[in-house]
PDB file of C-alpha atoms in Angstrom:
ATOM      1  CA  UNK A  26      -2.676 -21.779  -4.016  1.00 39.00           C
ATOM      2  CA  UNK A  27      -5.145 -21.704  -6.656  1.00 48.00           C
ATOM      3  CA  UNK A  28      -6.112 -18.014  -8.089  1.00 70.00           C
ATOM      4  CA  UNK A  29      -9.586 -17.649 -10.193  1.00 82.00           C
ATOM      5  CA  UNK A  30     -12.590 -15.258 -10.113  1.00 84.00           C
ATOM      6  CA  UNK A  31     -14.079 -16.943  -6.859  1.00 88.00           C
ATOM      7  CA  UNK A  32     -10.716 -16.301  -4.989  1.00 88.00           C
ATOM      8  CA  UNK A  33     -10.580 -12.816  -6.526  1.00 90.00           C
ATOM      9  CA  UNK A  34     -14.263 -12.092  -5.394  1.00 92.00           C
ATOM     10  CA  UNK A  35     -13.733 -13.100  -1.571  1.00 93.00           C
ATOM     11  CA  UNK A  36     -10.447 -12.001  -1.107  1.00 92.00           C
ATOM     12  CA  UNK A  37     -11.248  -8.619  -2.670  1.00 94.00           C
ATOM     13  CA  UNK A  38     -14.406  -8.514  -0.513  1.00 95.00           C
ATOM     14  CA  UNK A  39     -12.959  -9.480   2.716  1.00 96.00           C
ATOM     15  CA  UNK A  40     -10.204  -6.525   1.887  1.00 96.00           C
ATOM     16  CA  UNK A  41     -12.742  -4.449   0.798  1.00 96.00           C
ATOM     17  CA  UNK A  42     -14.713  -4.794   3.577  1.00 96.00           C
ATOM     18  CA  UNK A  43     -12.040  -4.356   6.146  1.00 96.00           C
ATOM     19  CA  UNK A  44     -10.771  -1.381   4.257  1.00 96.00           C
ATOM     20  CA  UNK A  45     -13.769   0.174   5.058  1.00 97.00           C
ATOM     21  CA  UNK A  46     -12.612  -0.261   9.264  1.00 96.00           C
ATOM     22  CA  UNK A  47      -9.460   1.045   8.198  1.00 97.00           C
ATOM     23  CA  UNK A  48     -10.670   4.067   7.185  1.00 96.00           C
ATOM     24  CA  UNK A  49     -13.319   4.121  10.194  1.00 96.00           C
ATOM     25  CA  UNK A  50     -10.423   3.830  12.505  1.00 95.00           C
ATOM     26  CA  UNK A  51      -8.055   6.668  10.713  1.00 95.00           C
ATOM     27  CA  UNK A  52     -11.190   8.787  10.775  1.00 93.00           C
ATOM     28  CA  UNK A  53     -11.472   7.862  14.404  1.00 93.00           C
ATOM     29  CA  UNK A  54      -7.648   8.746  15.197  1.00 88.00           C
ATOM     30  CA  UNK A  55      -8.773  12.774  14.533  1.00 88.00           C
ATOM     31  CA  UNK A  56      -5.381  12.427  12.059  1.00 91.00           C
ATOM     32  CA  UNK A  57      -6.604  13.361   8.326  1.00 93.00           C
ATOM     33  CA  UNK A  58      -2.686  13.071   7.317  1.00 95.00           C
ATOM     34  CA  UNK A  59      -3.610   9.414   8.044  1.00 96.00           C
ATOM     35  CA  UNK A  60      -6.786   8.920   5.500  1.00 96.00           C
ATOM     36  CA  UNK A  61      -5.062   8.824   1.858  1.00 97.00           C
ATOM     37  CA  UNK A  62      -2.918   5.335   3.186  1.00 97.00           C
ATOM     38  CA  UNK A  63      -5.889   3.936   5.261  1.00 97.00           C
ATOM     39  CA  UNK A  64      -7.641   4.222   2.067  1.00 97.00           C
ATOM     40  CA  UNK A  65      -5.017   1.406   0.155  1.00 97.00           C
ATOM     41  CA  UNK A  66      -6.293  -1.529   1.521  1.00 97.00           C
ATOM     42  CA  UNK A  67      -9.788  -0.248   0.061  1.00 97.00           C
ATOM     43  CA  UNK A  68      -8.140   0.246  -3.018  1.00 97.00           C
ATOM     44  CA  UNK A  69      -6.735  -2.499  -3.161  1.00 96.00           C
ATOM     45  CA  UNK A  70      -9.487  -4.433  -2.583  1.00 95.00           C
ATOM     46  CA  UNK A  71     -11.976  -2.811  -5.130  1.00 96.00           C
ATOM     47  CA  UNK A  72      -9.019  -3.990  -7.103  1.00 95.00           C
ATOM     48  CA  UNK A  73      -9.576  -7.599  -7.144  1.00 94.00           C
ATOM     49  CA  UNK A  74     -13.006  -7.516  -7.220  1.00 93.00           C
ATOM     50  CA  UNK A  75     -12.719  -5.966 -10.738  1.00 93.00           C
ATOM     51  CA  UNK A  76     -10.003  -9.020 -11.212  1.00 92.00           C
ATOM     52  CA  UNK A  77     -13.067 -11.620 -10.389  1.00 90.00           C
ATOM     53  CA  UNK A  78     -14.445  -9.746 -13.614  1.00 88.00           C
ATOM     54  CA  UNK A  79     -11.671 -10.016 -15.636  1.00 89.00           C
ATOM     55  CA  UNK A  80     -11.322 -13.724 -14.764  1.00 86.00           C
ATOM     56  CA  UNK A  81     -14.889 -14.326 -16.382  1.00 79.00           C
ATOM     57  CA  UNK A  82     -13.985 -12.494 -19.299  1.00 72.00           C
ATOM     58  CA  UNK A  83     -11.462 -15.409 -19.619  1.00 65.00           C
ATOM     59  CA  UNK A  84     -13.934 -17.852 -20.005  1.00 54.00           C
ATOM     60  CA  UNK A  85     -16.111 -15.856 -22.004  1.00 52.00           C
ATOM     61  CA  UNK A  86     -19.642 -15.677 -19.986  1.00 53.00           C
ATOM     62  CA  UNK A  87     -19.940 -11.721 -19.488  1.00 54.00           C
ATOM     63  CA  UNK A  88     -20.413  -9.884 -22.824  1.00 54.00           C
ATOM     64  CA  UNK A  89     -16.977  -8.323 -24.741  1.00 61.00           C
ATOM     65  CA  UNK A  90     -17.535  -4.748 -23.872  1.00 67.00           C
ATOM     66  CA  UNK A  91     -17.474  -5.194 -20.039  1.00 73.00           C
ATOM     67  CA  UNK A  92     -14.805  -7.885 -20.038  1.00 76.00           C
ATOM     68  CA  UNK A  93     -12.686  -5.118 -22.170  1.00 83.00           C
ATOM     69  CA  UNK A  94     -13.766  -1.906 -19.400  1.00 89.00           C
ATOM     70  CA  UNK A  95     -12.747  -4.479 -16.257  1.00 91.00           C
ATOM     71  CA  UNK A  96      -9.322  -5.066 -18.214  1.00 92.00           C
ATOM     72  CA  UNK A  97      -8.611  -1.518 -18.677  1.00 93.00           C
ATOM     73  CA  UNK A  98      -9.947  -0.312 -15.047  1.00 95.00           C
ATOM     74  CA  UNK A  99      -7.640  -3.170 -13.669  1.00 95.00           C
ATOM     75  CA  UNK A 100      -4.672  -1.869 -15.182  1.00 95.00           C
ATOM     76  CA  UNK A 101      -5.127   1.799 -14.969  1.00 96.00           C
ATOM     77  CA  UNK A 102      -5.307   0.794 -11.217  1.00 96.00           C
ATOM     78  CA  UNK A 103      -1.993  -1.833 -11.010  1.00 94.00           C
ATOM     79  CA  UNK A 104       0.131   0.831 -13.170  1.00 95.00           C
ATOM     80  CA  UNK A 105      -0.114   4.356 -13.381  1.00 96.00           C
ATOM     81  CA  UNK A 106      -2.288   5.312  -9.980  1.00 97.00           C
ATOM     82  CA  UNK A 107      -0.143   2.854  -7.467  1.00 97.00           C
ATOM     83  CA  UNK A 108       3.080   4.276  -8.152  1.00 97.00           C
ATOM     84  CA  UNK A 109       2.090   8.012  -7.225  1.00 97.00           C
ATOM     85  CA  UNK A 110      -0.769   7.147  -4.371  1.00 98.00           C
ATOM     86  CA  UNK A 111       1.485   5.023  -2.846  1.00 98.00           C
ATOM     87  CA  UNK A 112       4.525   7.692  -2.030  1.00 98.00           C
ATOM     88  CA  UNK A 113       1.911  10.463  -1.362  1.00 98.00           C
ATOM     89  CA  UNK A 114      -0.233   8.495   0.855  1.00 98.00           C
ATOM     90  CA  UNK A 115       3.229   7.926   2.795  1.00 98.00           C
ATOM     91  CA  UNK A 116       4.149  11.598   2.606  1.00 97.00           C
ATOM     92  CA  UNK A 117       1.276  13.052   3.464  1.00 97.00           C
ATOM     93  CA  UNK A 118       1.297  10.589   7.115  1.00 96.00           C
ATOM     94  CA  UNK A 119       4.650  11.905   7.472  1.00 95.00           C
ATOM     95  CA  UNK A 120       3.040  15.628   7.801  1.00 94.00           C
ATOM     96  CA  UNK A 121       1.222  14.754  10.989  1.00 93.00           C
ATOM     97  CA  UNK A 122       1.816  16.575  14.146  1.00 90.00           C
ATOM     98  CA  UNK A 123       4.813  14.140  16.296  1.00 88.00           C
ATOM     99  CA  UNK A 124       5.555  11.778  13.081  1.00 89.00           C
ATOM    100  CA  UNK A 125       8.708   9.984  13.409  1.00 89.00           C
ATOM    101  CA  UNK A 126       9.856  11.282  10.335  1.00 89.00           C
ATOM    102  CA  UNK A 127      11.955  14.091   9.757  1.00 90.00           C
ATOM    103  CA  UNK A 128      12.505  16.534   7.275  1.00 93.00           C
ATOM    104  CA  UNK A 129      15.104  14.644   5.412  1.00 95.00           C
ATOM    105  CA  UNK A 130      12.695  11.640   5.460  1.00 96.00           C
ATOM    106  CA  UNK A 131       9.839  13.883   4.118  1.00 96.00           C
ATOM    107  CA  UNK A 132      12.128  15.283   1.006  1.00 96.00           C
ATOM    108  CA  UNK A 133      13.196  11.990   0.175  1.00 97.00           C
ATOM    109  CA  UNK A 134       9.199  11.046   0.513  1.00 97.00           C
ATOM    110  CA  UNK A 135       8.254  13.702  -1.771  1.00 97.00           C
ATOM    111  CA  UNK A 136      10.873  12.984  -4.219  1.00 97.00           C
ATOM    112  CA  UNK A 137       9.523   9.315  -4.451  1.00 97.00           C
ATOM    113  CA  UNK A 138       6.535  11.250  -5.291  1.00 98.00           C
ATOM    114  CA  UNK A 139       8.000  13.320  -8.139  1.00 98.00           C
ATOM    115  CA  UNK A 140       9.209   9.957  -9.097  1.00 97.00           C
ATOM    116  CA  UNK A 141       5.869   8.297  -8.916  1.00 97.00           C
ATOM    117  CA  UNK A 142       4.746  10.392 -11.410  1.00 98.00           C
ATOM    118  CA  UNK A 143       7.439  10.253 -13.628  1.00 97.00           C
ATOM    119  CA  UNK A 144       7.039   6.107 -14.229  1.00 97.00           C
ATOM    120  CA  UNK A 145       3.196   6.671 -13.738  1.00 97.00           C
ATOM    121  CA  UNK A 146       3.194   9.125 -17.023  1.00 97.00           C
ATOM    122  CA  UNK A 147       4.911   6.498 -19.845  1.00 96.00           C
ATOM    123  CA  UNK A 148       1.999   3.540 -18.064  1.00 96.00           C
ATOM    124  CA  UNK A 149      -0.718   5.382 -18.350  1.00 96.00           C
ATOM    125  CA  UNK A 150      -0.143   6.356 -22.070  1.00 96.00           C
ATOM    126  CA  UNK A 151       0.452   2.924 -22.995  1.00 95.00           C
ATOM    127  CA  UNK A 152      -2.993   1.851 -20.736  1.00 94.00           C
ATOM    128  CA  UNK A 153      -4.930   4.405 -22.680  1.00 93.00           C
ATOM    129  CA  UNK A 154      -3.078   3.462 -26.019  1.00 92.00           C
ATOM    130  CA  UNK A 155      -3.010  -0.211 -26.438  1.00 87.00           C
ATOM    131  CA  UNK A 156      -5.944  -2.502 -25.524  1.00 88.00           C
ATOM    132  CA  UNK A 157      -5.514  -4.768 -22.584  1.00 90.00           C
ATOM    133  CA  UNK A 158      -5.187  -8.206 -22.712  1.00 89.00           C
ATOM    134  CA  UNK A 159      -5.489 -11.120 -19.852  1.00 88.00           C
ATOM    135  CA  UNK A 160      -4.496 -14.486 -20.406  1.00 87.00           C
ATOM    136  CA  UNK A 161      -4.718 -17.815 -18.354  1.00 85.00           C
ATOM    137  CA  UNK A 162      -1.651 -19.403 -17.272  1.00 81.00           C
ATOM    138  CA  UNK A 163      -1.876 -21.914 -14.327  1.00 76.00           C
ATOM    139  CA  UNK A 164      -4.379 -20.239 -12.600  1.00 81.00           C
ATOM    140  CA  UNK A 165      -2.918 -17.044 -12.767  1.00 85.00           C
ATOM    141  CA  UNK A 166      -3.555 -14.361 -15.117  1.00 88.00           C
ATOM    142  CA  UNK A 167      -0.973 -12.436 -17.016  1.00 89.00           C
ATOM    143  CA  UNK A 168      -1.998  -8.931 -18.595  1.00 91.00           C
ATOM    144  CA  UNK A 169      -0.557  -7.731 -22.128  1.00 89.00           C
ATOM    145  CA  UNK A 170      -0.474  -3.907 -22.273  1.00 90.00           C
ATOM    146  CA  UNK A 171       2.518  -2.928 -24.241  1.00 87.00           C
ATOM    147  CA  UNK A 172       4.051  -1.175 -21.590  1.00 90.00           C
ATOM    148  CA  UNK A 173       7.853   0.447 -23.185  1.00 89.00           C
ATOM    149  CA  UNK A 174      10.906  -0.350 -21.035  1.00 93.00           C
ATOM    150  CA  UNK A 175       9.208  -2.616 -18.982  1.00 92.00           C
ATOM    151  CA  UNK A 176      12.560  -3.412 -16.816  1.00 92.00           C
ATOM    152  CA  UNK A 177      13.244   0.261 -16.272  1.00 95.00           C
ATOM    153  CA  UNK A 178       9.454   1.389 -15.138  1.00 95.00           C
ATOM    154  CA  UNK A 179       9.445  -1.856 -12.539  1.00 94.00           C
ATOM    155  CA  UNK A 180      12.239  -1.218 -10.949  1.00 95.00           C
ATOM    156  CA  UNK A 181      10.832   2.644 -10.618  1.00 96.00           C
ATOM    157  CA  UNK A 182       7.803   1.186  -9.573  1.00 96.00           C
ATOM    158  CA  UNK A 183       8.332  -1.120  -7.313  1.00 96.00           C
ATOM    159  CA  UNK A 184      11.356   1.917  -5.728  1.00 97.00           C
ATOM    160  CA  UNK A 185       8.305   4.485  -5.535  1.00 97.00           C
ATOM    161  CA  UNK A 186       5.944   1.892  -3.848  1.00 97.00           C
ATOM    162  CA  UNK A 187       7.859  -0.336  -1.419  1.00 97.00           C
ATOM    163  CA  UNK A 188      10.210   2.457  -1.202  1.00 97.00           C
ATOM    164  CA  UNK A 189       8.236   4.579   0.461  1.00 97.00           C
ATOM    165  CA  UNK A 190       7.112   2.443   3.170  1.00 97.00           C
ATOM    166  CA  UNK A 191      10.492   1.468   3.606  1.00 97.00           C
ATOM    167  CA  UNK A 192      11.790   5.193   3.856  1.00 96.00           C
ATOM    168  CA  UNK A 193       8.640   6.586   6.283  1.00 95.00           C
ATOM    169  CA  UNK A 194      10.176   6.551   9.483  1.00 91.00           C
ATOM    170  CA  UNK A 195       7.437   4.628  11.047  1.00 94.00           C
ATOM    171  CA  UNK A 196       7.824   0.694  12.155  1.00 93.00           C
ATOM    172  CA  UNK A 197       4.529  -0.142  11.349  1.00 94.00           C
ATOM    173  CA  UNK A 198       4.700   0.763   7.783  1.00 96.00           C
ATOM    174  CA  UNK A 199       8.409  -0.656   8.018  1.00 96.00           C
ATOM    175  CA  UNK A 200       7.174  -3.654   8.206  1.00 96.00           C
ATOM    176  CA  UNK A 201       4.401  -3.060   5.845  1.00 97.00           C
ATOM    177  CA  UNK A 202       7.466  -2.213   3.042  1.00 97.00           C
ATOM    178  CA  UNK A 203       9.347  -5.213   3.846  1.00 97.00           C
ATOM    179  CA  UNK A 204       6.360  -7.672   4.152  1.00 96.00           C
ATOM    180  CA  UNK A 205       5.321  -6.240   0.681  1.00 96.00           C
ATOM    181  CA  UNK A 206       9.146  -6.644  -0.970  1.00 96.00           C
ATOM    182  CA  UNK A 207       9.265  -9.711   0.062  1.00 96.00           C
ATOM    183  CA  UNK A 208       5.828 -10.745  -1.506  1.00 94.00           C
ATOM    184  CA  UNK A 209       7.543  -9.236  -4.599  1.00 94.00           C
ATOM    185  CA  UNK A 210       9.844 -11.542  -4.914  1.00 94.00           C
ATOM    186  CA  UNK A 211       7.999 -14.615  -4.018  1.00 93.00           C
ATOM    187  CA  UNK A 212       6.022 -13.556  -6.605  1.00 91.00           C
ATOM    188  CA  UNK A 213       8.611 -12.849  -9.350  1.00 90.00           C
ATOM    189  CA  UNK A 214      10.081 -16.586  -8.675  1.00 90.00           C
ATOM    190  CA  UNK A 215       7.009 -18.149  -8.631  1.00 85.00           C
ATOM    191  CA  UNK A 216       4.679 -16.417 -11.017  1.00 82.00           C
ATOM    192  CA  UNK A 217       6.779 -14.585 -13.316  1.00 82.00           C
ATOM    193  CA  UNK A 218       5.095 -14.483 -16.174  1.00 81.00           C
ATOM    194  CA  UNK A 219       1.688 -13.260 -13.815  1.00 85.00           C
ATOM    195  CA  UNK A 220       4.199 -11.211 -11.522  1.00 89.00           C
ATOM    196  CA  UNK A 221       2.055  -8.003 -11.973  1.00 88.00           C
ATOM    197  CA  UNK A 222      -1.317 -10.112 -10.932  1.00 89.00           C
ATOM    198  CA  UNK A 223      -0.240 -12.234  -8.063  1.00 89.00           C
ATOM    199  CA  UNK A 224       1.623  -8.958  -6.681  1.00 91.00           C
ATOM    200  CA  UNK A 225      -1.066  -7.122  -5.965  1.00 91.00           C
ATOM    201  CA  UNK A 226      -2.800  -9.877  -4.973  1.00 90.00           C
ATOM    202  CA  UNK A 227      -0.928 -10.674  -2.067  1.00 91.00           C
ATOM    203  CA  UNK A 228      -0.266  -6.591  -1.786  1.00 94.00           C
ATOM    204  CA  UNK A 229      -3.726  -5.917  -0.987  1.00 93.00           C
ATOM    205  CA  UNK A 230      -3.643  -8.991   2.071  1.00 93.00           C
ATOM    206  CA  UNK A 231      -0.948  -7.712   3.194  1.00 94.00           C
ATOM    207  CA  UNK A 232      -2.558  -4.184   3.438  1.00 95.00           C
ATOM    208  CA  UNK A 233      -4.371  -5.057   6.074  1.00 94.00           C
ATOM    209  CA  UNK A 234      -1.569  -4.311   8.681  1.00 95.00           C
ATOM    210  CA  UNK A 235      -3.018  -0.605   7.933  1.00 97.00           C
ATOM    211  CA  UNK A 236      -5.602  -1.396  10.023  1.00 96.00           C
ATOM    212  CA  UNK A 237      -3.554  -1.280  13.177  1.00 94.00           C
ATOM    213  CA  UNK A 238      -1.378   1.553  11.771  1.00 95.00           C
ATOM    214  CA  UNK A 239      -4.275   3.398  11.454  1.00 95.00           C
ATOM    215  CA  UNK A 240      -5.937   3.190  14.667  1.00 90.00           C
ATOM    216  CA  UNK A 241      -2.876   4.430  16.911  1.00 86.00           C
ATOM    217  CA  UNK A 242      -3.525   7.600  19.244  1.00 86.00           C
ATOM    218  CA  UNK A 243      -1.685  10.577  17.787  1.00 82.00           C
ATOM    219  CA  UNK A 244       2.051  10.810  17.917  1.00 78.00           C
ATOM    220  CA  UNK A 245       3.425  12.612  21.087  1.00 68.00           C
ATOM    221  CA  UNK A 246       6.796  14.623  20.211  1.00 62.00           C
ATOM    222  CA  UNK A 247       9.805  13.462  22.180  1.00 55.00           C
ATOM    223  CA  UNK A 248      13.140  15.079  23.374  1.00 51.00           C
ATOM    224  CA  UNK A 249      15.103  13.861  20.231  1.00 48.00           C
ATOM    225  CA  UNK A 250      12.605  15.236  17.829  1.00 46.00           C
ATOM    226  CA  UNK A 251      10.950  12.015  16.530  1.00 48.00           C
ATOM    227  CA  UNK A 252       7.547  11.190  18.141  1.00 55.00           C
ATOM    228  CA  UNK A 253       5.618   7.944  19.250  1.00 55.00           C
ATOM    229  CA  UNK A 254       1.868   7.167  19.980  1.00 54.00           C
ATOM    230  CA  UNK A 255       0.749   9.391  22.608  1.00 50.00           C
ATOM    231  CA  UNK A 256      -0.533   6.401  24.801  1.00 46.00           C
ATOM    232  CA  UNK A 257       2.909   4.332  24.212  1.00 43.00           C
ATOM    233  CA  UNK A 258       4.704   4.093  27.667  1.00 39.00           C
ATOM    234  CA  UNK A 259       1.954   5.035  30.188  1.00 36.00           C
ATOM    235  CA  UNK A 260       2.861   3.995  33.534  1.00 36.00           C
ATOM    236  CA  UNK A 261       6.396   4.360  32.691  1.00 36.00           C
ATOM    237  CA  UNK A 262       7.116   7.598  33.701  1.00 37.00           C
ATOM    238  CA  UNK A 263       7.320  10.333  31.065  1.00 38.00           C
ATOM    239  CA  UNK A 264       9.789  10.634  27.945  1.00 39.00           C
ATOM    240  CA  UNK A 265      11.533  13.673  30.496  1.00 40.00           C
ATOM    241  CA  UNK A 266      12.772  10.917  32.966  1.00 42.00           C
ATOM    242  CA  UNK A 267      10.818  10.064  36.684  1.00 44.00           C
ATOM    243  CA  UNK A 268       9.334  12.780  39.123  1.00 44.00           C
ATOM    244  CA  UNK A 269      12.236  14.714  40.614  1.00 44.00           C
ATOM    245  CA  UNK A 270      12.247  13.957  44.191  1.00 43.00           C
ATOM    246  CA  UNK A 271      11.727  16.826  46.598  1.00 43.00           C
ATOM    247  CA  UNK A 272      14.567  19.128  47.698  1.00 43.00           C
ATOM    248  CA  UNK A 273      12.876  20.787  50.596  1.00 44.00           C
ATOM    249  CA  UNK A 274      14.302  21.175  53.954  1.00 45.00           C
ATOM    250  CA  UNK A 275      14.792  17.669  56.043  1.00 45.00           C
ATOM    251  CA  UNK A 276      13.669  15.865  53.001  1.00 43.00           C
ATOM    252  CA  UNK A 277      15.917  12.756  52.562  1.00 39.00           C
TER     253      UNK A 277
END
């Protein structure tokens, strides 16, 4: 796999550009709770494309000043906003009408928020503090930003983010959570020293699974309180059991 600014560009277009039907399809669902995680994958994607700028700054052909605002926007993106969109995004699906998830899920959602914005505070002082750097290694890029207690704030991180997905009740985004952790960790044996750049790299393909997520029919409650797409077992009979059968007189 070879990472540079023309992989950057298309990927991050591609995701872009389907992040846009994500969105389309959220709108279409008549579910706002839905539109602040259909928005990730555009996110994400507006995310590499500033990447394919800070992989020219590398070798030096646009001038210093944007090379250093691409750096910054890059990381003000990967550190401090992912941590708290992530949860919320999560937390505020949870609030729609039918959701799988229950209040206990939703408290432990919004503490994952609380705790969002506790690791996102420390990374966005050191963003706005130190001047960010982005060096080539093996066609991957790792980012200097003098981030304190690095090992503390990832694990925090990557808790609040994959967390989240993990902990919303619904299997789509299930699997979104464990298709992401385990990108985290191909990433941390592979690319460790580019962990944070090849992460959310492979985050924002992966984001595309929103695009189904986002399109289901609203959730229809169901006898033990969770719910389940409203068009999910049609021609099955109803969640109450089959039609009764009729009782009247010389009915057999």
């Amino acid at each position: 796999m070879c990472w540079s600014a023309q992989a950057d560009a298309v990927a991050g277009g591609v995701v872009a550009g389907l992040g846009v039907l994500c969105l389309v399809r959220a709108l279409r669902s008549g579910r706002p709770q839905r539109l602040p995680l259909a928005a990730l994958p555009l996110v994400l994607g507006a995310h590499q494309l500033i990447e394919a700028l800070v992989w020219l700054g590398t070798d030096g052909e646009p001038p210093a000043d944007p090379a250093g605002w691409a750096r910054t926007a890059w990381a003000a993106i990967a550190l401090p906003l992912l941590p708290v969109f992530v949860p919320a995004a999560v937390w505020c699906a949870s609030t729609e009408p039918g959701h799988p998830a229950g209040p206990v899920r939703r408290r432990a959602l919004a503490g994952l928020t609380l705790l969002g914005a506790a690791v996102a505070l420390p990374l966005a002082l050191a963003v706005a503090a130190h001047p960010v750097t982005a060096t080539e290694r093996g066609h991957t890029l790792t980012y200097g930003i003098g981030v304190p207690h690095p090992a503390v704030l990832l694990a925090g991180y990557l808790l609040t983010t994959i967390g989240s997905l993990l902990t919303s009740g619904d299997r789509d985004l299930r699997r979104l959570g464990l298709l992401t952790g385990l990108a985290a960790g191909l990433c941390a044996a592979l690319w460790r020293l580019a962990f944070l750049s090849t992460w959310c790299a492979l985050a924002a393909l992966v984001s595309l699974l929103l695009i189904h997520w986002a399109g289901h029919p609203p959730y229809a409650p169901t006898p033990g309180g969770t719910g389940r797409p409203s068009g999910a077992g049609h021609g099955r009979g109803t969640a109450a059991g089959p039609p009764a059968r009729s009782t009247a007189p010389g009915s057999r």
